[in-house]
CSV table of C-alpha atoms in Angstrom, one decimal:
chain,number,residue,atom,x,y,z
A,1,MET,CA,-179.4,-75.5,-36.7
A,2,MET,CA,-179.0,-77.7,-33.7
A,3,GLU,CA,-176.7,-77.6,-30.6
A,4,GLU,CA,-174.9,-80.3,-28.7
A,5,ARG,CA,-174.1,-79.7,-25.1
A,6,GLU,CA,-171.2,-81.4,-23.3
A,7,GLY,CA,-170.8,-80.1,-19.8
A,8,SER,CA,-170.7,-76.3,-20.0
A,9,GLU,CA,-169.3,-76.2,-23.6
A,10,THR,CA,-171.7,-75.5,-26.4
A,11,LYS,CA,-170.6,-76.8,-29.9
A,12,PRO,CA,-172.8,-75.9,-32.8
A,13,LEU,CA,-173.7,-78.6,-35.3
A,14,HIS,CA,-175.2,-78.3,-38.8
A,15,GLN,CA,-176.9,-80.8,-41.1
A,16,ASP,CA,-175.4,-81.8,-44.4
A,17,ALA,CA,-177.3,-82.8,-47.4
A,18,GLY,CA,-177.8,-86.4,-46.1
A,19,GLY,CA,-179.3,-85.2,-42.8
A,20,SER,CA,-176.3,-86.2,-40.7
A,21,HIS,CA,-174.9,-83.8,-38.1
A,22,VAL,CA,-171.4,-82.4,-38.8
A,23,ARG,CA,-169.4,-80.3,-36.4
A,24,ARG,CA,-168.3,-77.0,-37.7
A,25,ILE,CA,-164.6,-76.3,-37.6
A,26,ASN,CA,-163.5,-72.9,-36.2
A,27,PRO,CA,-161.3,-71.3,-38.9
A,28,LYS,CA,-159.2,-69.5,-36.2
A,29,LYS,CA,-158.5,-72.8,-34.5
A,30,GLY,CA,-157.6,-74.4,-37.8
A,31,ILE,CA,-155.1,-71.6,-38.5
A,32,LEU,CA,-153.7,-71.8,-34.9
A,33,GLU,CA,-153.3,-75.6,-35.3
A,34,MET,CA,-151.4,-75.1,-38.5
A,35,MET,CA,-149.1,-72.6,-36.8
A,36,LEU,CA,-148.5,-74.8,-33.8
A,37,ARG,CA,-147.8,-78.0,-35.9
A,38,PRO,CA,-144.1,-77.1,-36.7
A,39,ILE,CA,-143.6,-76.3,-33.0
A,40,ARG,CA,-145.1,-79.6,-31.9
A,41,TRP,CA,-143.0,-81.4,-34.6
A,42,LEU,CA,-139.8,-79.8,-33.2
A,43,ARG,CA,-140.8,-80.6,-29.7
A,44,MET,CA,-141.4,-84.3,-30.7
A,45,LEU,CA,-137.9,-84.4,-32.3
A,46,SER,CA,-136.4,-82.8,-29.2
A,47,GLU,CA,-138.1,-85.4,-26.9
A,48,GLU,CA,-137.1,-88.3,-29.1
A,49,LEU,CA,-133.6,-87.2,-30.1
A,50,HIS,CA,-132.8,-84.5,-27.5
A,51,TRP,CA,-132.8,-80.8,-27.9
A,52,SER,CA,-129.0,-80.6,-28.3
A,53,PHE,CA,-129.2,-82.6,-31.5
A,54,VAL,CA,-131.9,-80.3,-32.9
A,55,LEU,CA,-129.9,-77.2,-31.9
A,56,GLY,CA,-126.8,-78.6,-33.6
A,57,VAL,CA,-128.7,-79.3,-36.8
A,58,VAL,CA,-130.2,-75.8,-36.8
A,59,ILE,CA,-126.9,-74.1,-36.3
A,60,VAL,CA,-124.8,-76.2,-38.7
A,61,TYR,CA,-127.4,-76.7,-41.5
A,62,GLY,CA,-129.5,-73.5,-41.0
A,63,ILE,CA,-126.9,-70.9,-40.0
A,64,SER,CA,-123.5,-72.2,-41.1
A,65,GLN,CA,-124.5,-73.9,-44.3
A,66,GLY,CA,-127.9,-72.3,-45.2
A,67,PHE,CA,-127.4,-68.6,-44.2
A,68,GLY,CA,-123.6,-68.7,-44.5
A,69,VAL,CA,-123.6,-70.4,-47.9
A,70,GLY,CA,-126.4,-68.1,-49.1
A,71,LEU,CA,-124.2,-65.1,-48.3
A,72,SER,CA,-121.0,-66.6,-49.6
A,73,ARG,CA,-122.4,-67.8,-53.0
A,74,VAL,CA,-123.3,-64.3,-54.2
A,75,SER,CA,-120.2,-62.7,-52.6
A,76,THR,CA,-117.9,-65.3,-54.1
A,77,GLN,CA,-119.4,-64.9,-57.6
A,78,TYR,CA,-118.9,-61.1,-57.5
A,79,TYR,CA,-115.5,-61.5,-55.9
A,80,MET,CA,-114.3,-63.7,-58.8
A,81,LYS,CA,-116.0,-61.5,-61.4
A,82,ASP,CA,-115.1,-58.0,-60.2
A,83,GLU,CA,-112.1,-58.4,-57.9
A,84,GLN,CA,-110.2,-61.3,-59.6
A,85,LYS,CA,-111.5,-60.6,-63.1
A,86,VAL,CA,-111.8,-64.3,-64.1
A,87,GLN,CA,-113.7,-65.8,-67.1
A,88,PRO,CA,-116.9,-67.8,-66.6
A,89,SER,CA,-115.2,-71.1,-67.5
A,90,GLN,CA,-112.3,-70.3,-65.1
A,91,ALA,CA,-114.8,-69.4,-62.4
A,92,GLN,CA,-116.5,-72.9,-62.9
A,93,VAL,CA,-113.1,-74.6,-62.3
A,94,LEU,CA,-112.2,-72.4,-59.3
A,95,ILE,CA,-115.5,-73.0,-57.6
A,96,GLY,CA,-115.1,-76.7,-58.1
A,97,ILE,CA,-111.7,-76.5,-56.3
A,98,ILE,CA,-113.3,-74.5,-53.5
A,99,HIS,CA,-115.6,-77.5,-52.9
A,100,PHE,CA,-112.7,-80.0,-52.8
A,101,PRO,CA,-112.8,-80.4,-49.0
A,102,TRP,CA,-116.2,-81.9,-49.5
A,103,ILE,CA,-114.7,-84.6,-51.6
A,104,VAL,CA,-112.4,-85.7,-48.9
A,105,LYS,CA,-115.2,-85.9,-46.3
A,106,PRO,CA,-114.4,-89.6,-45.5
A,107,LEU,CA,-111.1,-88.3,-44.0
A,108,TRP,CA,-113.0,-86.0,-41.7
A,109,GLY,CA,-115.5,-88.7,-40.9
A,110,LEU,CA,-112.8,-91.2,-40.2
A,111,LEU,CA,-111.1,-88.8,-37.8
A,112,THR,CA,-114.3,-88.0,-35.9
A,113,ASP,CA,-115.1,-91.8,-35.7
A,114,VAL,CA,-111.8,-93.2,-34.6
A,115,VAL,CA,-109.7,-90.4,-33.2
A,116,PRO,CA,-111.3,-88.7,-30.1
A,117,ILE,CA,-109.6,-85.6,-28.9
A,118,LEU,CA,-109.4,-85.2,-25.1
A,119,GLY,CA,-111.9,-88.0,-24.9
A,120,TYR,CA,-114.5,-86.5,-27.2
A,121,ARG,CA,-115.3,-87.6,-30.7
A,122,ARG,CA,-117.4,-84.6,-32.0
A,123,ARG,CA,-117.0,-81.5,-29.9
A,124,PRO,CA,-113.3,-80.8,-30.7
A,125,TYR,CA,-114.0,-81.1,-34.4
A,126,PHE,CA,-116.9,-78.6,-34.2
A,127,ILE,CA,-114.6,-76.1,-32.4
A,128,PHE,CA,-111.7,-76.6,-34.9
A,129,ALA,CA,-114.1,-76.2,-37.9
A,130,GLY,CA,-115.5,-73.0,-36.5
A,131,PHE,CA,-112.1,-71.4,-35.8
A,132,LEU,CA,-110.9,-72.5,-39.3
A,133,GLY,CA,-113.9,-70.7,-40.9
A,134,VAL,CA,-113.4,-67.6,-38.8
A,135,ILE,CA,-109.7,-67.2,-39.6
A,136,SER,CA,-110.1,-67.8,-43.4
A,137,MET,CA,-113.0,-65.4,-43.7
A,138,LEU,CA,-111.2,-62.6,-41.8
A,139,ILE,CA,-108.1,-63.0,-44.1
A,140,LEU,CA,-110.3,-62.6,-47.2
A,141,SER,CA,-112.0,-59.6,-45.7
A,142,LEU,CA,-109.1,-57.7,-44.3
A,143,HIS,CA,-106.3,-58.4,-46.8
A,144,LYS,CA,-106.0,-55.9,-49.7
A,145,ASN,CA,-105.1,-57.0,-53.2
A,146,LEU,CA,-105.0,-60.7,-52.2
A,147,HIS,CA,-103.4,-62.9,-54.9
A,148,LEU,CA,-105.8,-65.3,-56.6
A,149,GLY,CA,-103.9,-68.3,-55.3
A,150,PHE,CA,-104.0,-67.1,-51.7
A,151,ALA,CA,-107.7,-66.1,-52.1
A,152,LEU,CA,-108.5,-69.5,-53.4
A,153,LEU,CA,-106.6,-71.1,-50.5
A,154,SER,CA,-108.6,-69.1,-48.0
A,155,LEU,CA,-111.9,-70.0,-49.7
A,156,VAL,CA,-110.9,-73.7,-49.6
A,157,ALA,CA,-110.1,-73.4,-45.9
A,158,GLY,CA,-113.5,-71.8,-45.2
A,159,SER,CA,-115.1,-74.6,-47.2
A,160,ALA,CA,-113.2,-77.1,-45.2
A,161,GLY,CA,-114.5,-75.6,-42.0
A,162,ILE,CA,-118.1,-76.0,-43.2
A,163,ALA,CA,-117.4,-79.6,-44.4
A,164,ILE,CA,-115.8,-80.7,-41.1
A,165,ALA,CA,-118.8,-79.4,-39.1
A,166,ASP,CA,-121.1,-81.0,-41.7
A,167,VAL,CA,-119.4,-84.4,-41.2
A,168,ALA,CA,-119.7,-84.2,-37.4
A,169,ILE,CA,-123.5,-83.4,-37.5
A,170,ASP,CA,-124.0,-85.9,-40.2
A,171,ALA,CA,-122.6,-88.6,-38.0
A,172,CYS,CA,-125.2,-87.7,-35.4
A,173,VAL,CA,-128.0,-87.7,-37.9
A,174,THR,CA,-127.0,-91.0,-39.4
A,175,GLN,CA,-126.6,-92.6,-35.9
A,176,HIS,CA,-130.1,-91.5,-35.0
A,177,ALA,CA,-131.4,-92.8,-38.4
A,178,ILE,CA,-130.2,-96.2,-37.3
A,179,SER,CA,-131.7,-96.1,-33.8
A,180,HIS,CA,-134.8,-94.3,-34.8
A,181,THR,CA,-135.5,-95.6,-38.3
A,182,TYR,CA,-139.1,-94.3,-38.3
A,183,LEU,CA,-137.7,-90.7,-37.9
A,184,ALA,CA,-135.2,-90.9,-40.7
A,185,GLY,CA,-137.4,-88.8,-43.1
A,186,ASP,CA,-138.3,-86.3,-40.3
A,187,MET,CA,-134.6,-85.8,-39.5
A,188,GLN,CA,-133.7,-85.2,-43.2
A,189,SER,CA,-136.7,-82.8,-43.4
A,190,LEU,CA,-135.3,-80.9,-40.4
A,191,CYS,CA,-132.0,-80.7,-42.1
A,192,GLY,CA,-133.5,-79.6,-45.4
A,193,MET,CA,-135.9,-77.1,-43.8
A,194,SER,CA,-133.1,-75.6,-41.7
A,195,SER,CA,-130.9,-75.3,-44.7
A,196,SER,CA,-133.6,-73.8,-46.9
A,197,ILE,CA,-134.8,-71.3,-44.4
A,198,GLY,CA,-131.2,-70.2,-43.7
A,199,ALA,CA,-130.5,-70.0,-47.4
A,200,LEU,CA,-133.6,-67.9,-47.9
A,201,LEU,CA,-132.4,-65.4,-45.3
A,202,GLY,CA,-128.8,-65.5,-46.6
A,203,PHE,CA,-129.8,-65.0,-50.2
A,204,SER,CA,-132.3,-62.3,-49.3
A,205,LEU,CA,-129.6,-60.2,-47.6
A,206,SER,CA,-126.7,-61.2,-49.8
A,207,GLY,CA,-127.3,-58.7,-52.6
A,208,PHE,CA,-127.9,-55.9,-50.2
A,209,PHE,CA,-124.7,-56.6,-48.2
A,210,VAL,CA,-122.6,-57.0,-51.4
A,211,HIS,CA,-123.9,-53.6,-52.6
A,212,LEU,CA,-123.4,-52.0,-49.1
A,213,VAL,CA,-120.0,-53.4,-48.0
A,214,GLY,CA,-118.7,-55.2,-51.1
A,215,ALA,CA,-117.9,-58.8,-51.6
A,216,LYS,CA,-114.9,-58.6,-49.2
A,217,GLY,CA,-117.1,-57.0,-46.5
A,218,VAL,CA,-119.5,-59.9,-46.7
A,219,PHE,CA,-116.6,-62.3,-46.1
A,220,GLY,CA,-116.1,-60.5,-42.8
A,221,LEU,CA,-119.7,-61.1,-41.9
A,222,LEU,CA,-119.3,-64.8,-42.6
A,223,ALA,CA,-117.0,-65.1,-39.6
A,224,ILE,CA,-120.2,-64.9,-37.5
A,225,PRO,CA,-121.8,-68.2,-38.7
A,226,ALA,CA,-118.4,-69.9,-38.3
A,227,SER,CA,-118.2,-68.7,-34.7
A,228,LEU,CA,-121.6,-70.2,-33.9
A,229,VAL,CA,-120.2,-73.6,-35.0
A,230,VAL,CA,-117.6,-73.1,-32.2
A,231,LEU,CA,-120.6,-72.6,-29.9
A,232,VAL,CA,-122.0,-76.0,-31.0
A,233,GLY,CA,-118.8,-77.7,-29.9
A,234,ILE,CA,-118.9,-76.0,-26.5
A,235,LEU,CA,-122.6,-76.7,-25.8
A,236,LEU,CA,-122.9,-80.2,-27.2
A,237,ARG,CA,-123.1,-82.7,-24.4
A,238,GLU,CA,-121.1,-85.8,-25.2
A,239,SER,CA,-120.1,-88.7,-23.1
A,240,GLN,CA,-116.3,-88.9,-22.7
A,241,VAL,CA,-114.4,-91.9,-24.0
A,242,ARG,CA,-112.2,-93.0,-21.2
A,243,ASN,CA,-109.0,-95.0,-21.4
A,244,PHE,CA,-108.9,-94.7,-25.2
A,245,ALA,CA,-105.9,-96.6,-26.6
A,246,TYR,CA,-104.4,-94.1,-29.0
A,247,ARG,CA,-101.8,-96.7,-30.0
A,248,ARG,CA,-104.6,-98.6,-31.7
A,249,VAL,CA,-105.7,-95.7,-33.9
A,250,LYS,CA,-103.9,-97.2,-36.9
A,251,GLU,CA,-105.5,-100.5,-36.3
A,252,LYS,CA,-108.9,-98.8,-36.0
A,253,ILE,CA,-108.4,-96.9,-39.2
A,254,VAL,CA,-107.6,-100.1,-41.0
A,255,ASP,CA,-110.6,-101.8,-39.5
A,256,ALA,CA,-112.8,-98.9,-40.5
A,257,ASN,CA,-111.5,-99.0,-44.0
A,258,LYS,CA,-112.2,-102.7,-44.2
A,259,ALA,CA,-115.7,-102.2,-42.9
A,260,MET,CA,-116.3,-99.5,-45.5
A,261,TRP,CA,-115.0,-101.6,-48.3
A,262,THR,CA,-117.1,-104.6,-47.1
A,263,THR,CA,-120.2,-102.4,-47.0
A,264,LEU,CA,-119.5,-100.8,-50.3
A,265,LYS,CA,-119.3,-104.2,-52.0
A,266,CYS,CA,-122.8,-104.9,-50.9
A,267,ARG,CA,-125.1,-104.8,-53.9
A,268,ASP,CA,-127.7,-102.8,-52.1
A,269,VAL,CA,-125.1,-100.1,-51.4
A,270,TRP,CA,-122.9,-99.6,-54.5
A,271,ARG,CA,-125.8,-99.6,-56.9
A,272,PRO,CA,-127.6,-96.5,-55.3
A,273,CYS,CA,-124.1,-94.8,-54.9
A,274,LEU,CA,-123.5,-95.3,-58.6
A,275,TYR,CA,-126.9,-93.8,-59.5
A,276,MET,CA,-126.3,-90.8,-57.3
A,277,TYR,CA,-123.0,-90.1,-58.9
A,278,LEU,CA,-124.4,-90.4,-62.5
A,279,SER,CA,-127.4,-88.2,-61.6
A,280,LEU,CA,-125.2,-85.4,-60.3
A,281,ALA,CA,-122.3,-85.7,-62.8
A,282,LEU,CA,-124.7,-85.6,-65.8
A,283,GLY,CA,-126.3,-82.4,-64.5
A,284,LEU,CA,-123.7,-80.2,-66.3
A,285,HIS,CA,-123.2,-77.2,-64.0
A,286,ILE,CA,-123.2,-73.9,-66.1
A,287,HIS,CA,-124.3,-71.5,-63.4
A,288,GLU,CA,-121.3,-69.2,-63.7
A,289,GLY,CA,-122.1,-68.7,-67.4
A,290,MET,CA,-125.7,-67.8,-66.5
A,291,PHE,CA,-124.5,-65.5,-63.7
A,292,TYR,CA,-122.2,-63.6,-66.0
A,293,TRP,CA,-125.0,-63.3,-68.5
A,294,TYR,CA,-127.5,-62.1,-65.8
A,295,THR,CA,-125.1,-59.2,-64.9
A,296,ASP,CA,-124.0,-58.3,-68.4
A,297,ALA,CA,-125.2,-54.8,-69.5
A,298,LYS,CA,-125.1,-55.6,-73.2
A,299,GLU,CA,-126.3,-59.1,-73.9
A,300,GLY,CA,-128.1,-59.9,-70.7
A,301,PRO,CA,-130.7,-58.2,-68.4
A,302,SER,CA,-127.9,-56.4,-66.3
A,303,PHE,CA,-129.3,-57.4,-62.9
A,304,SER,CA,-127.9,-55.5,-59.9
A,305,GLN,CA,-126.4,-57.1,-56.8
A,306,GLU,CA,-129.7,-56.7,-54.9
A,307,VAL,CA,-131.7,-58.2,-57.8
A,308,VAL,CA,-129.4,-61.2,-58.0
A,309,GLY,CA,-129.7,-61.8,-54.3
A,310,SER,CA,-133.5,-61.6,-54.4
A,311,ILE,CA,-133.5,-64.1,-57.3
A,312,PHE,CA,-131.5,-66.6,-55.2
A,313,SER,CA,-133.8,-65.9,-52.2
A,314,VAL,CA,-136.8,-66.8,-54.2
A,315,GLY,CA,-134.9,-70.0,-55.2
A,316,ALA,CA,-134.5,-70.7,-51.5
A,317,VAL,CA,-138.2,-70.4,-51.1
A,318,GLY,CA,-138.7,-72.9,-53.9
A,319,SER,CA,-136.2,-75.2,-52.1
A,320,LEU,CA,-138.1,-74.9,-48.9
A,321,PHE,CA,-141.3,-75.7,-50.6
A,322,GLY,CA,-139.7,-78.8,-52.1
A,323,VAL,CA,-138.8,-79.9,-48.6
A,324,LEU,CA,-142.3,-79.4,-47.4
A,325,LEU,CA,-143.7,-81.3,-50.3
A,326,TYR,CA,-141.4,-84.2,-49.6
A,327,GLN,CA,-142.1,-84.2,-45.9
A,328,ASN,CA,-145.9,-84.0,-46.2
A,329,PHE,CA,-146.7,-86.0,-49.4
A,330,LEU,CA,-143.6,-87.9,-50.7
A,331,LYS,CA,-141.5,-89.3,-47.9
A,332,ASP,CA,-143.5,-92.6,-47.8
A,333,HIS,CA,-143.3,-93.2,-51.5
A,334,PRO,CA,-140.7,-95.6,-53.0
A,335,PHE,CA,-137.4,-93.9,-53.8
A,336,ARG,CA,-137.5,-95.0,-57.4
A,337,ASP,CA,-140.9,-93.5,-58.1
A,338,ILE,CA,-139.9,-90.1,-56.7
A,339,LEU,CA,-136.6,-90.0,-58.5
A,340,PHE,CA,-138.2,-90.9,-61.9
A,341,TRP,CA,-140.5,-87.8,-61.9
A,342,ALA,CA,-137.9,-85.6,-60.2
A,343,GLN,CA,-135.2,-86.4,-62.8
A,344,LEU,CA,-137.7,-86.0,-65.7
A,345,LEU,CA,-138.8,-82.6,-64.4
A,346,HIS,CA,-135.2,-81.7,-63.6
A,347,GLY,CA,-134.4,-82.1,-67.3
A,348,VAL,CA,-137.5,-80.3,-68.6
A,349,SER,CA,-137.1,-77.3,-66.2
A,350,GLY,CA,-133.6,-76.7,-67.5
A,351,LEU,CA,-135.2,-75.5,-70.8
A,352,LEU,CA,-136.6,-72.5,-69.0
A,353,ASP,CA,-133.1,-71.0,-69.2
A,354,LEU,CA,-133.2,-71.5,-73.0
A,355,VAL,CA,-136.4,-69.4,-73.2
A,356,LEU,CA,-134.7,-66.6,-71.2
A,357,VAL,CA,-131.3,-66.6,-73.1
A,358,LEU,CA,-133.1,-66.6,-76.5
A,359,ARG,CA,-135.2,-63.7,-75.2
A,360,ILE,CA,-138.4,-65.6,-76.0
A,361,ASN,CA,-139.9,-64.4,-72.8
A,362,LEU,CA,-139.8,-60.8,-73.9
A,363,LYS,CA,-141.6,-61.7,-77.1
A,364,LEU,CA,-144.3,-63.2,-75.0
A,365,GLY,CA,-144.5,-60.1,-72.9
A,366,MET,CA,-142.9,-61.5,-69.7
A,367,PRO,CA,-140.2,-59.3,-68.0
A,368,ASP,CA,-136.8,-60.8,-67.4
A,369,TYR,CA,-137.0,-60.5,-63.6
A,370,PHE,CA,-140.4,-62.3,-63.4
A,371,PHE,CA,-139.3,-65.1,-65.7
A,372,VAL,CA,-136.0,-65.6,-63.9
A,373,VAL,CA,-137.7,-65.7,-60.5
A,374,VAL,CA,-140.1,-68.4,-61.7
A,375,ASP,CA,-137.3,-70.3,-63.3
A,376,GLU,CA,-135.2,-70.2,-60.1
A,377,ALA,CA,-138.1,-71.2,-57.8
A,378,VAL,CA,-139.2,-74.1,-60.0
A,379,SER,CA,-135.7,-75.4,-60.6
A,380,ARG,CA,-134.7,-75.2,-56.9
A,381,MET,CA,-137.9,-76.9,-55.8
A,382,ILE,CA,-137.4,-79.8,-58.2
A,383,GLY,CA,-133.8,-80.0,-57.3
A,384,ARG,CA,-134.6,-80.3,-53.6
A,385,ILE,CA,-137.3,-82.9,-54.2
A,386,LYS,CA,-134.7,-84.8,-56.2
A,387,TRP,CA,-132.0,-84.4,-53.4
A,388,MET,CA,-134.2,-85.4,-50.4
A,389,PRO,CA,-134.5,-89.1,-51.3
A,390,PHE,CA,-130.7,-89.2,-51.8
A,391,LEU,CA,-130.2,-88.0,-48.2
A,392,VAL,CA,-132.7,-90.4,-46.7
A,393,LEU,CA,-131.3,-93.3,-48.8
A,394,SER,CA,-127.7,-92.4,-47.9
A,395,SER,CA,-128.5,-92.4,-44.2
A,396,LYS,CA,-129.9,-95.9,-44.5
A,397,LEU,CA,-126.8,-97.3,-46.2
A,398,CYS,CA,-124.5,-96.7,-43.3
A,399,PRO,CA,-123.4,-99.6,-41.1
A,400,SER,CA,-123.3,-99.3,-37.3
A,401,GLY,CA,-120.0,-98.1,-35.8
A,402,ILE,CA,-118.7,-96.1,-38.8
A,403,GLU,CA,-121.8,-94.0,-39.5
A,404,GLY,CA,-120.0,-90.7,-39.8
A,405,THR,CA,-117.2,-92.1,-42.0
A,406,PHE,CA,-119.5,-94.0,-44.4
A,407,PHE,CA,-122.1,-91.3,-44.7
A,408,ALA,CA,-119.2,-88.9,-45.5
A,409,LEU,CA,-118.0,-91.4,-48.1
A,410,ILE,CA,-121.4,-91.4,-49.8
A,411,MET,CA,-121.6,-87.6,-49.6
A,412,SER,CA,-118.0,-87.4,-51.1
A,413,ILE,CA,-119.2,-89.6,-54.0
A,414,ASP,CA,-122.0,-87.1,-54.5
A,415,HIS,CA,-119.6,-84.2,-54.4
A,416,ILE,CA,-117.3,-85.9,-56.9
A,417,GLY,CA,-120.4,-86.0,-59.1
A,418,LEU,CA,-120.9,-82.2,-58.5
A,419,LEU,CA,-117.3,-81.5,-59.2
A,420,SER,CA,-117.5,-83.5,-62.4
A,421,SER,CA,-120.6,-81.5,-63.3
A,422,ALA,CA,-118.8,-78.2,-62.6
A,423,TRP,CA,-115.6,-79.0,-64.5
A,424,SER,CA,-117.4,-80.5,-67.4
A,425,GLY,CA,-119.7,-77.5,-67.5
A,426,GLY,CA,-116.6,-75.2,-67.5
A,427,LEU,CA,-115.1,-77.2,-70.4
A,428,VAL,CA,-118.3,-76.9,-72.4
A,429,LEU,CA,-118.4,-73.1,-71.7
A,430,HIS,CA,-114.8,-72.8,-72.8
A,431,MET,CA,-115.3,-74.9,-76.0
A,432,LEU,CA,-118.4,-72.8,-76.9
A,433,ASN,CA,-116.4,-69.6,-76.3
A,434,VAL,CA,-118.7,-68.3,-73.6
A,435,THR,CA,-116.6,-65.5,-72.0
A,436,ARG,CA,-117.2,-62.4,-69.8
A,437,THR,CA,-118.7,-60.6,-72.8
A,438,GLN,CA,-119.5,-63.3,-75.4
A,439,PHE,CA,-122.7,-65.3,-74.9
A,440,ASP,CA,-123.7,-66.2,-78.4
A,441,ASN,CA,-123.4,-70.0,-77.8
A,442,LEU,CA,-124.7,-70.1,-74.2
A,443,TRP,CA,-128.0,-71.5,-75.5
A,444,ILE,CA,-126.2,-74.5,-76.9
A,445,ALA,CA,-124.8,-75.3,-73.4
A,446,ILE,CA,-128.3,-75.1,-72.0
A,447,VAL,CA,-129.6,-77.6,-74.5
A,448,ILE,CA,-126.7,-80.0,-73.9
A,449,ARG,CA,-127.3,-79.7,-70.1
A,450,SER,CA,-131.1,-80.4,-70.4
A,451,LEU,CA,-130.5,-83.5,-72.6
A,452,LEU,CA,-127.8,-84.9,-70.3
A,453,ARG,CA,-130.2,-84.5,-67.3
A,454,LEU,CA,-132.5,-87.1,-68.8
A,455,ILE,CA,-129.9,-89.9,-69.2
A,456,PRO,CA,-130.0,-91.0,-65.5
A,457,ILE,CA,-133.6,-92.1,-65.9
A,458,GLY,CA,-132.3,-95.1,-67.8
A,459,PHE,CA,-130.3,-96.1,-64.6
A,460,LEU,CA,-133.2,-96.0,-62.1
A,461,PHE,CA,-133.0,-99.8,-61.9
A,462,LEU,CA,-130.0,-99.2,-59.6
A,463,ILE,CA,-132.3,-97.7,-56.9
A,464,PRO,CA,-134.1,-100.1,-54.6
A,465,ARG,CA,-137.9,-100.1,-54.7
A,466,SER,CA,-138.2,-101.0,-51.0
A,467,ASP,CA,-140.3,-99.1,-48.4
A,468,PRO,CA,-138.4,-95.9,-47.5
A,469,ASN,CA,-139.3,-96.4,-43.8
A,470,LEU,CA,-137.5,-99.8,-43.6
A,471,SER,CA,-133.8,-100.6,-43.3
A,472,ILE,CA,-131.9,-101.5,-46.4
A,473,LEU,CA,-128.7,-103.0,-45.0
A,474,PRO,CA,-128.6,-106.6,-43.7
A,475,SER,CA,-129.3,-106.9,-40.0
A,476,GLU,CA,-125.7,-107.9,-39.2
A,477,MET,CA,-124.4,-104.6,-40.5
A,478,LEU,CA,-126.8,-102.7,-38.2
A,479,ARG,CA,-125.7,-104.3,-35.0
A,480,THR,CA,-124.0,-102.1,-32.5
A,481,LYS,CA,-120.5,-103.0,-31.4
A,482,ARG,CA,-119.8,-102.8,-27.7
A,483,GLY,CA,-116.7,-102.1,-25.6
A,484,ASN,CA,-114.9,-99.2,-24.2
A,485,ASP,CA,-112.8,-98.1,-27.1
A,486,VAL,CA,-114.6,-99.5,-30.1
A,487,LEU,CA,-116.6,-97.5,-32.6
A,488,GLU,CA,-120.1,-97.4,-31.1
A,489,PRO,CA,-123.0,-95.1,-31.7
A,490,GLU,CA,-123.8,-95.0,-28.0
A,491,ASN,CA,-120.6,-93.1,-27.4
A,492,ILE,CA,-122.1,-90.2,-29.1
A,493,GLU,CA,-123.8,-88.3,-26.3
A,494,MET,CA,-127.2,-86.9,-27.3
A,495,ALA,CA,-129.0,-87.4,-24.0
A,496,THR,CA,-131.6,-89.9,-25.1
A,497,LEU,CA,-128.9,-92.3,-26.1
A,498,VAL,CA,-126.8,-91.8,-23.0
A,499,ASN,CA,-129.9,-92.5,-20.9
A,500,SER,CA,-130.5,-95.7,-22.7
A,501,ILE,CA,-127.0,-97.2,-22.0
């Protein structure tokens, strides 16, 4: 053993098999470095993009969408099953309707882009979205024997609140993806990690809260994440648009629609959008059928609320792991290569449900809970890896000036795909006579779903094979418009941008 002295510090060296000296790595320093890496990453993003942007992403994606949706998913499923007494196929259709506000995201995006309120383009919409969520959740929580129609209306209003806040923060993410192209993957990783960590906490507590205060009580708790969205609107620093000509709003809406149509006709834009729709629509959503089977005392494993919540929480861990895999190993690989393997694994992983429903796992000596946990973790991890390229790709397809609107348009196409998947899944469950108590044909639905998931592989030619770190749109679509009342990214505050004007 030899020692090397530099000043007053002594650093031990050892010889390897070739006789060269190699510095030993202190394991404690390695662990500390690993723990500090996420903090340094967040600090880097805060310095490059400003802390208010990072805070907005964490609240909207992490607390409102992640934690809030984690709680609401389990509570809504039990609310439909136990309070409203609906069938699995009906629940599929109703949940599809609840997500309808996400389909009209271009409307919210268009409003945030071209109709400032009191001189601000983003802050008032965050505040409105938060209050809408608070009111709708309190109605669901406090009203006794609420009719299914009014309950559905309240759930749609709550979903609209989340969607509007999502559009506002998406506009900021997309605008930064244009001005900081090299950070596009990091920003989507921040969004994905915030959502996954929040979902992990939400799902972990969802079953406990449903058991403790009931599904309606959980809706009351969901007013808290919505109130934090109001806080985003209050704290967000945004430059005020002065002397805005409201009489030209109609003209601006027409111009924005023309710009969207022009962009959508671009071959490099409509082809990826078509693939994203097909990939999601052919996924065949049958989750409600599986949920009813999970909680059935006769045919299924009869999981309790706490167990269902823990299963979804493990799925959130899998989703987070998928984000970490993408961020550290996959973000620099071509979109087409990632999507090929993700789509293939997405189809194969669906067969795990078949093993569970046919009770093959019990014959192999694997308990239901263990197998379901593995199934959920693997499926969510693959689903997240498949979803991350979609988000990065979508942010690169947005022209300057209508970032929020066009990103919302792409996301609405995705949600139309999810709605098609949910309603077609409900139709399949209905045709196979899968009800609250009958699950004999559920395995057929699983087989159909797994086969349909493989079809999008044949349409991968629609996805560009370009470097994911480079721009996709022609340079003229990325130029920033200038003027006092035009749609310009610089008008979105976020301090680094304001300082650059």
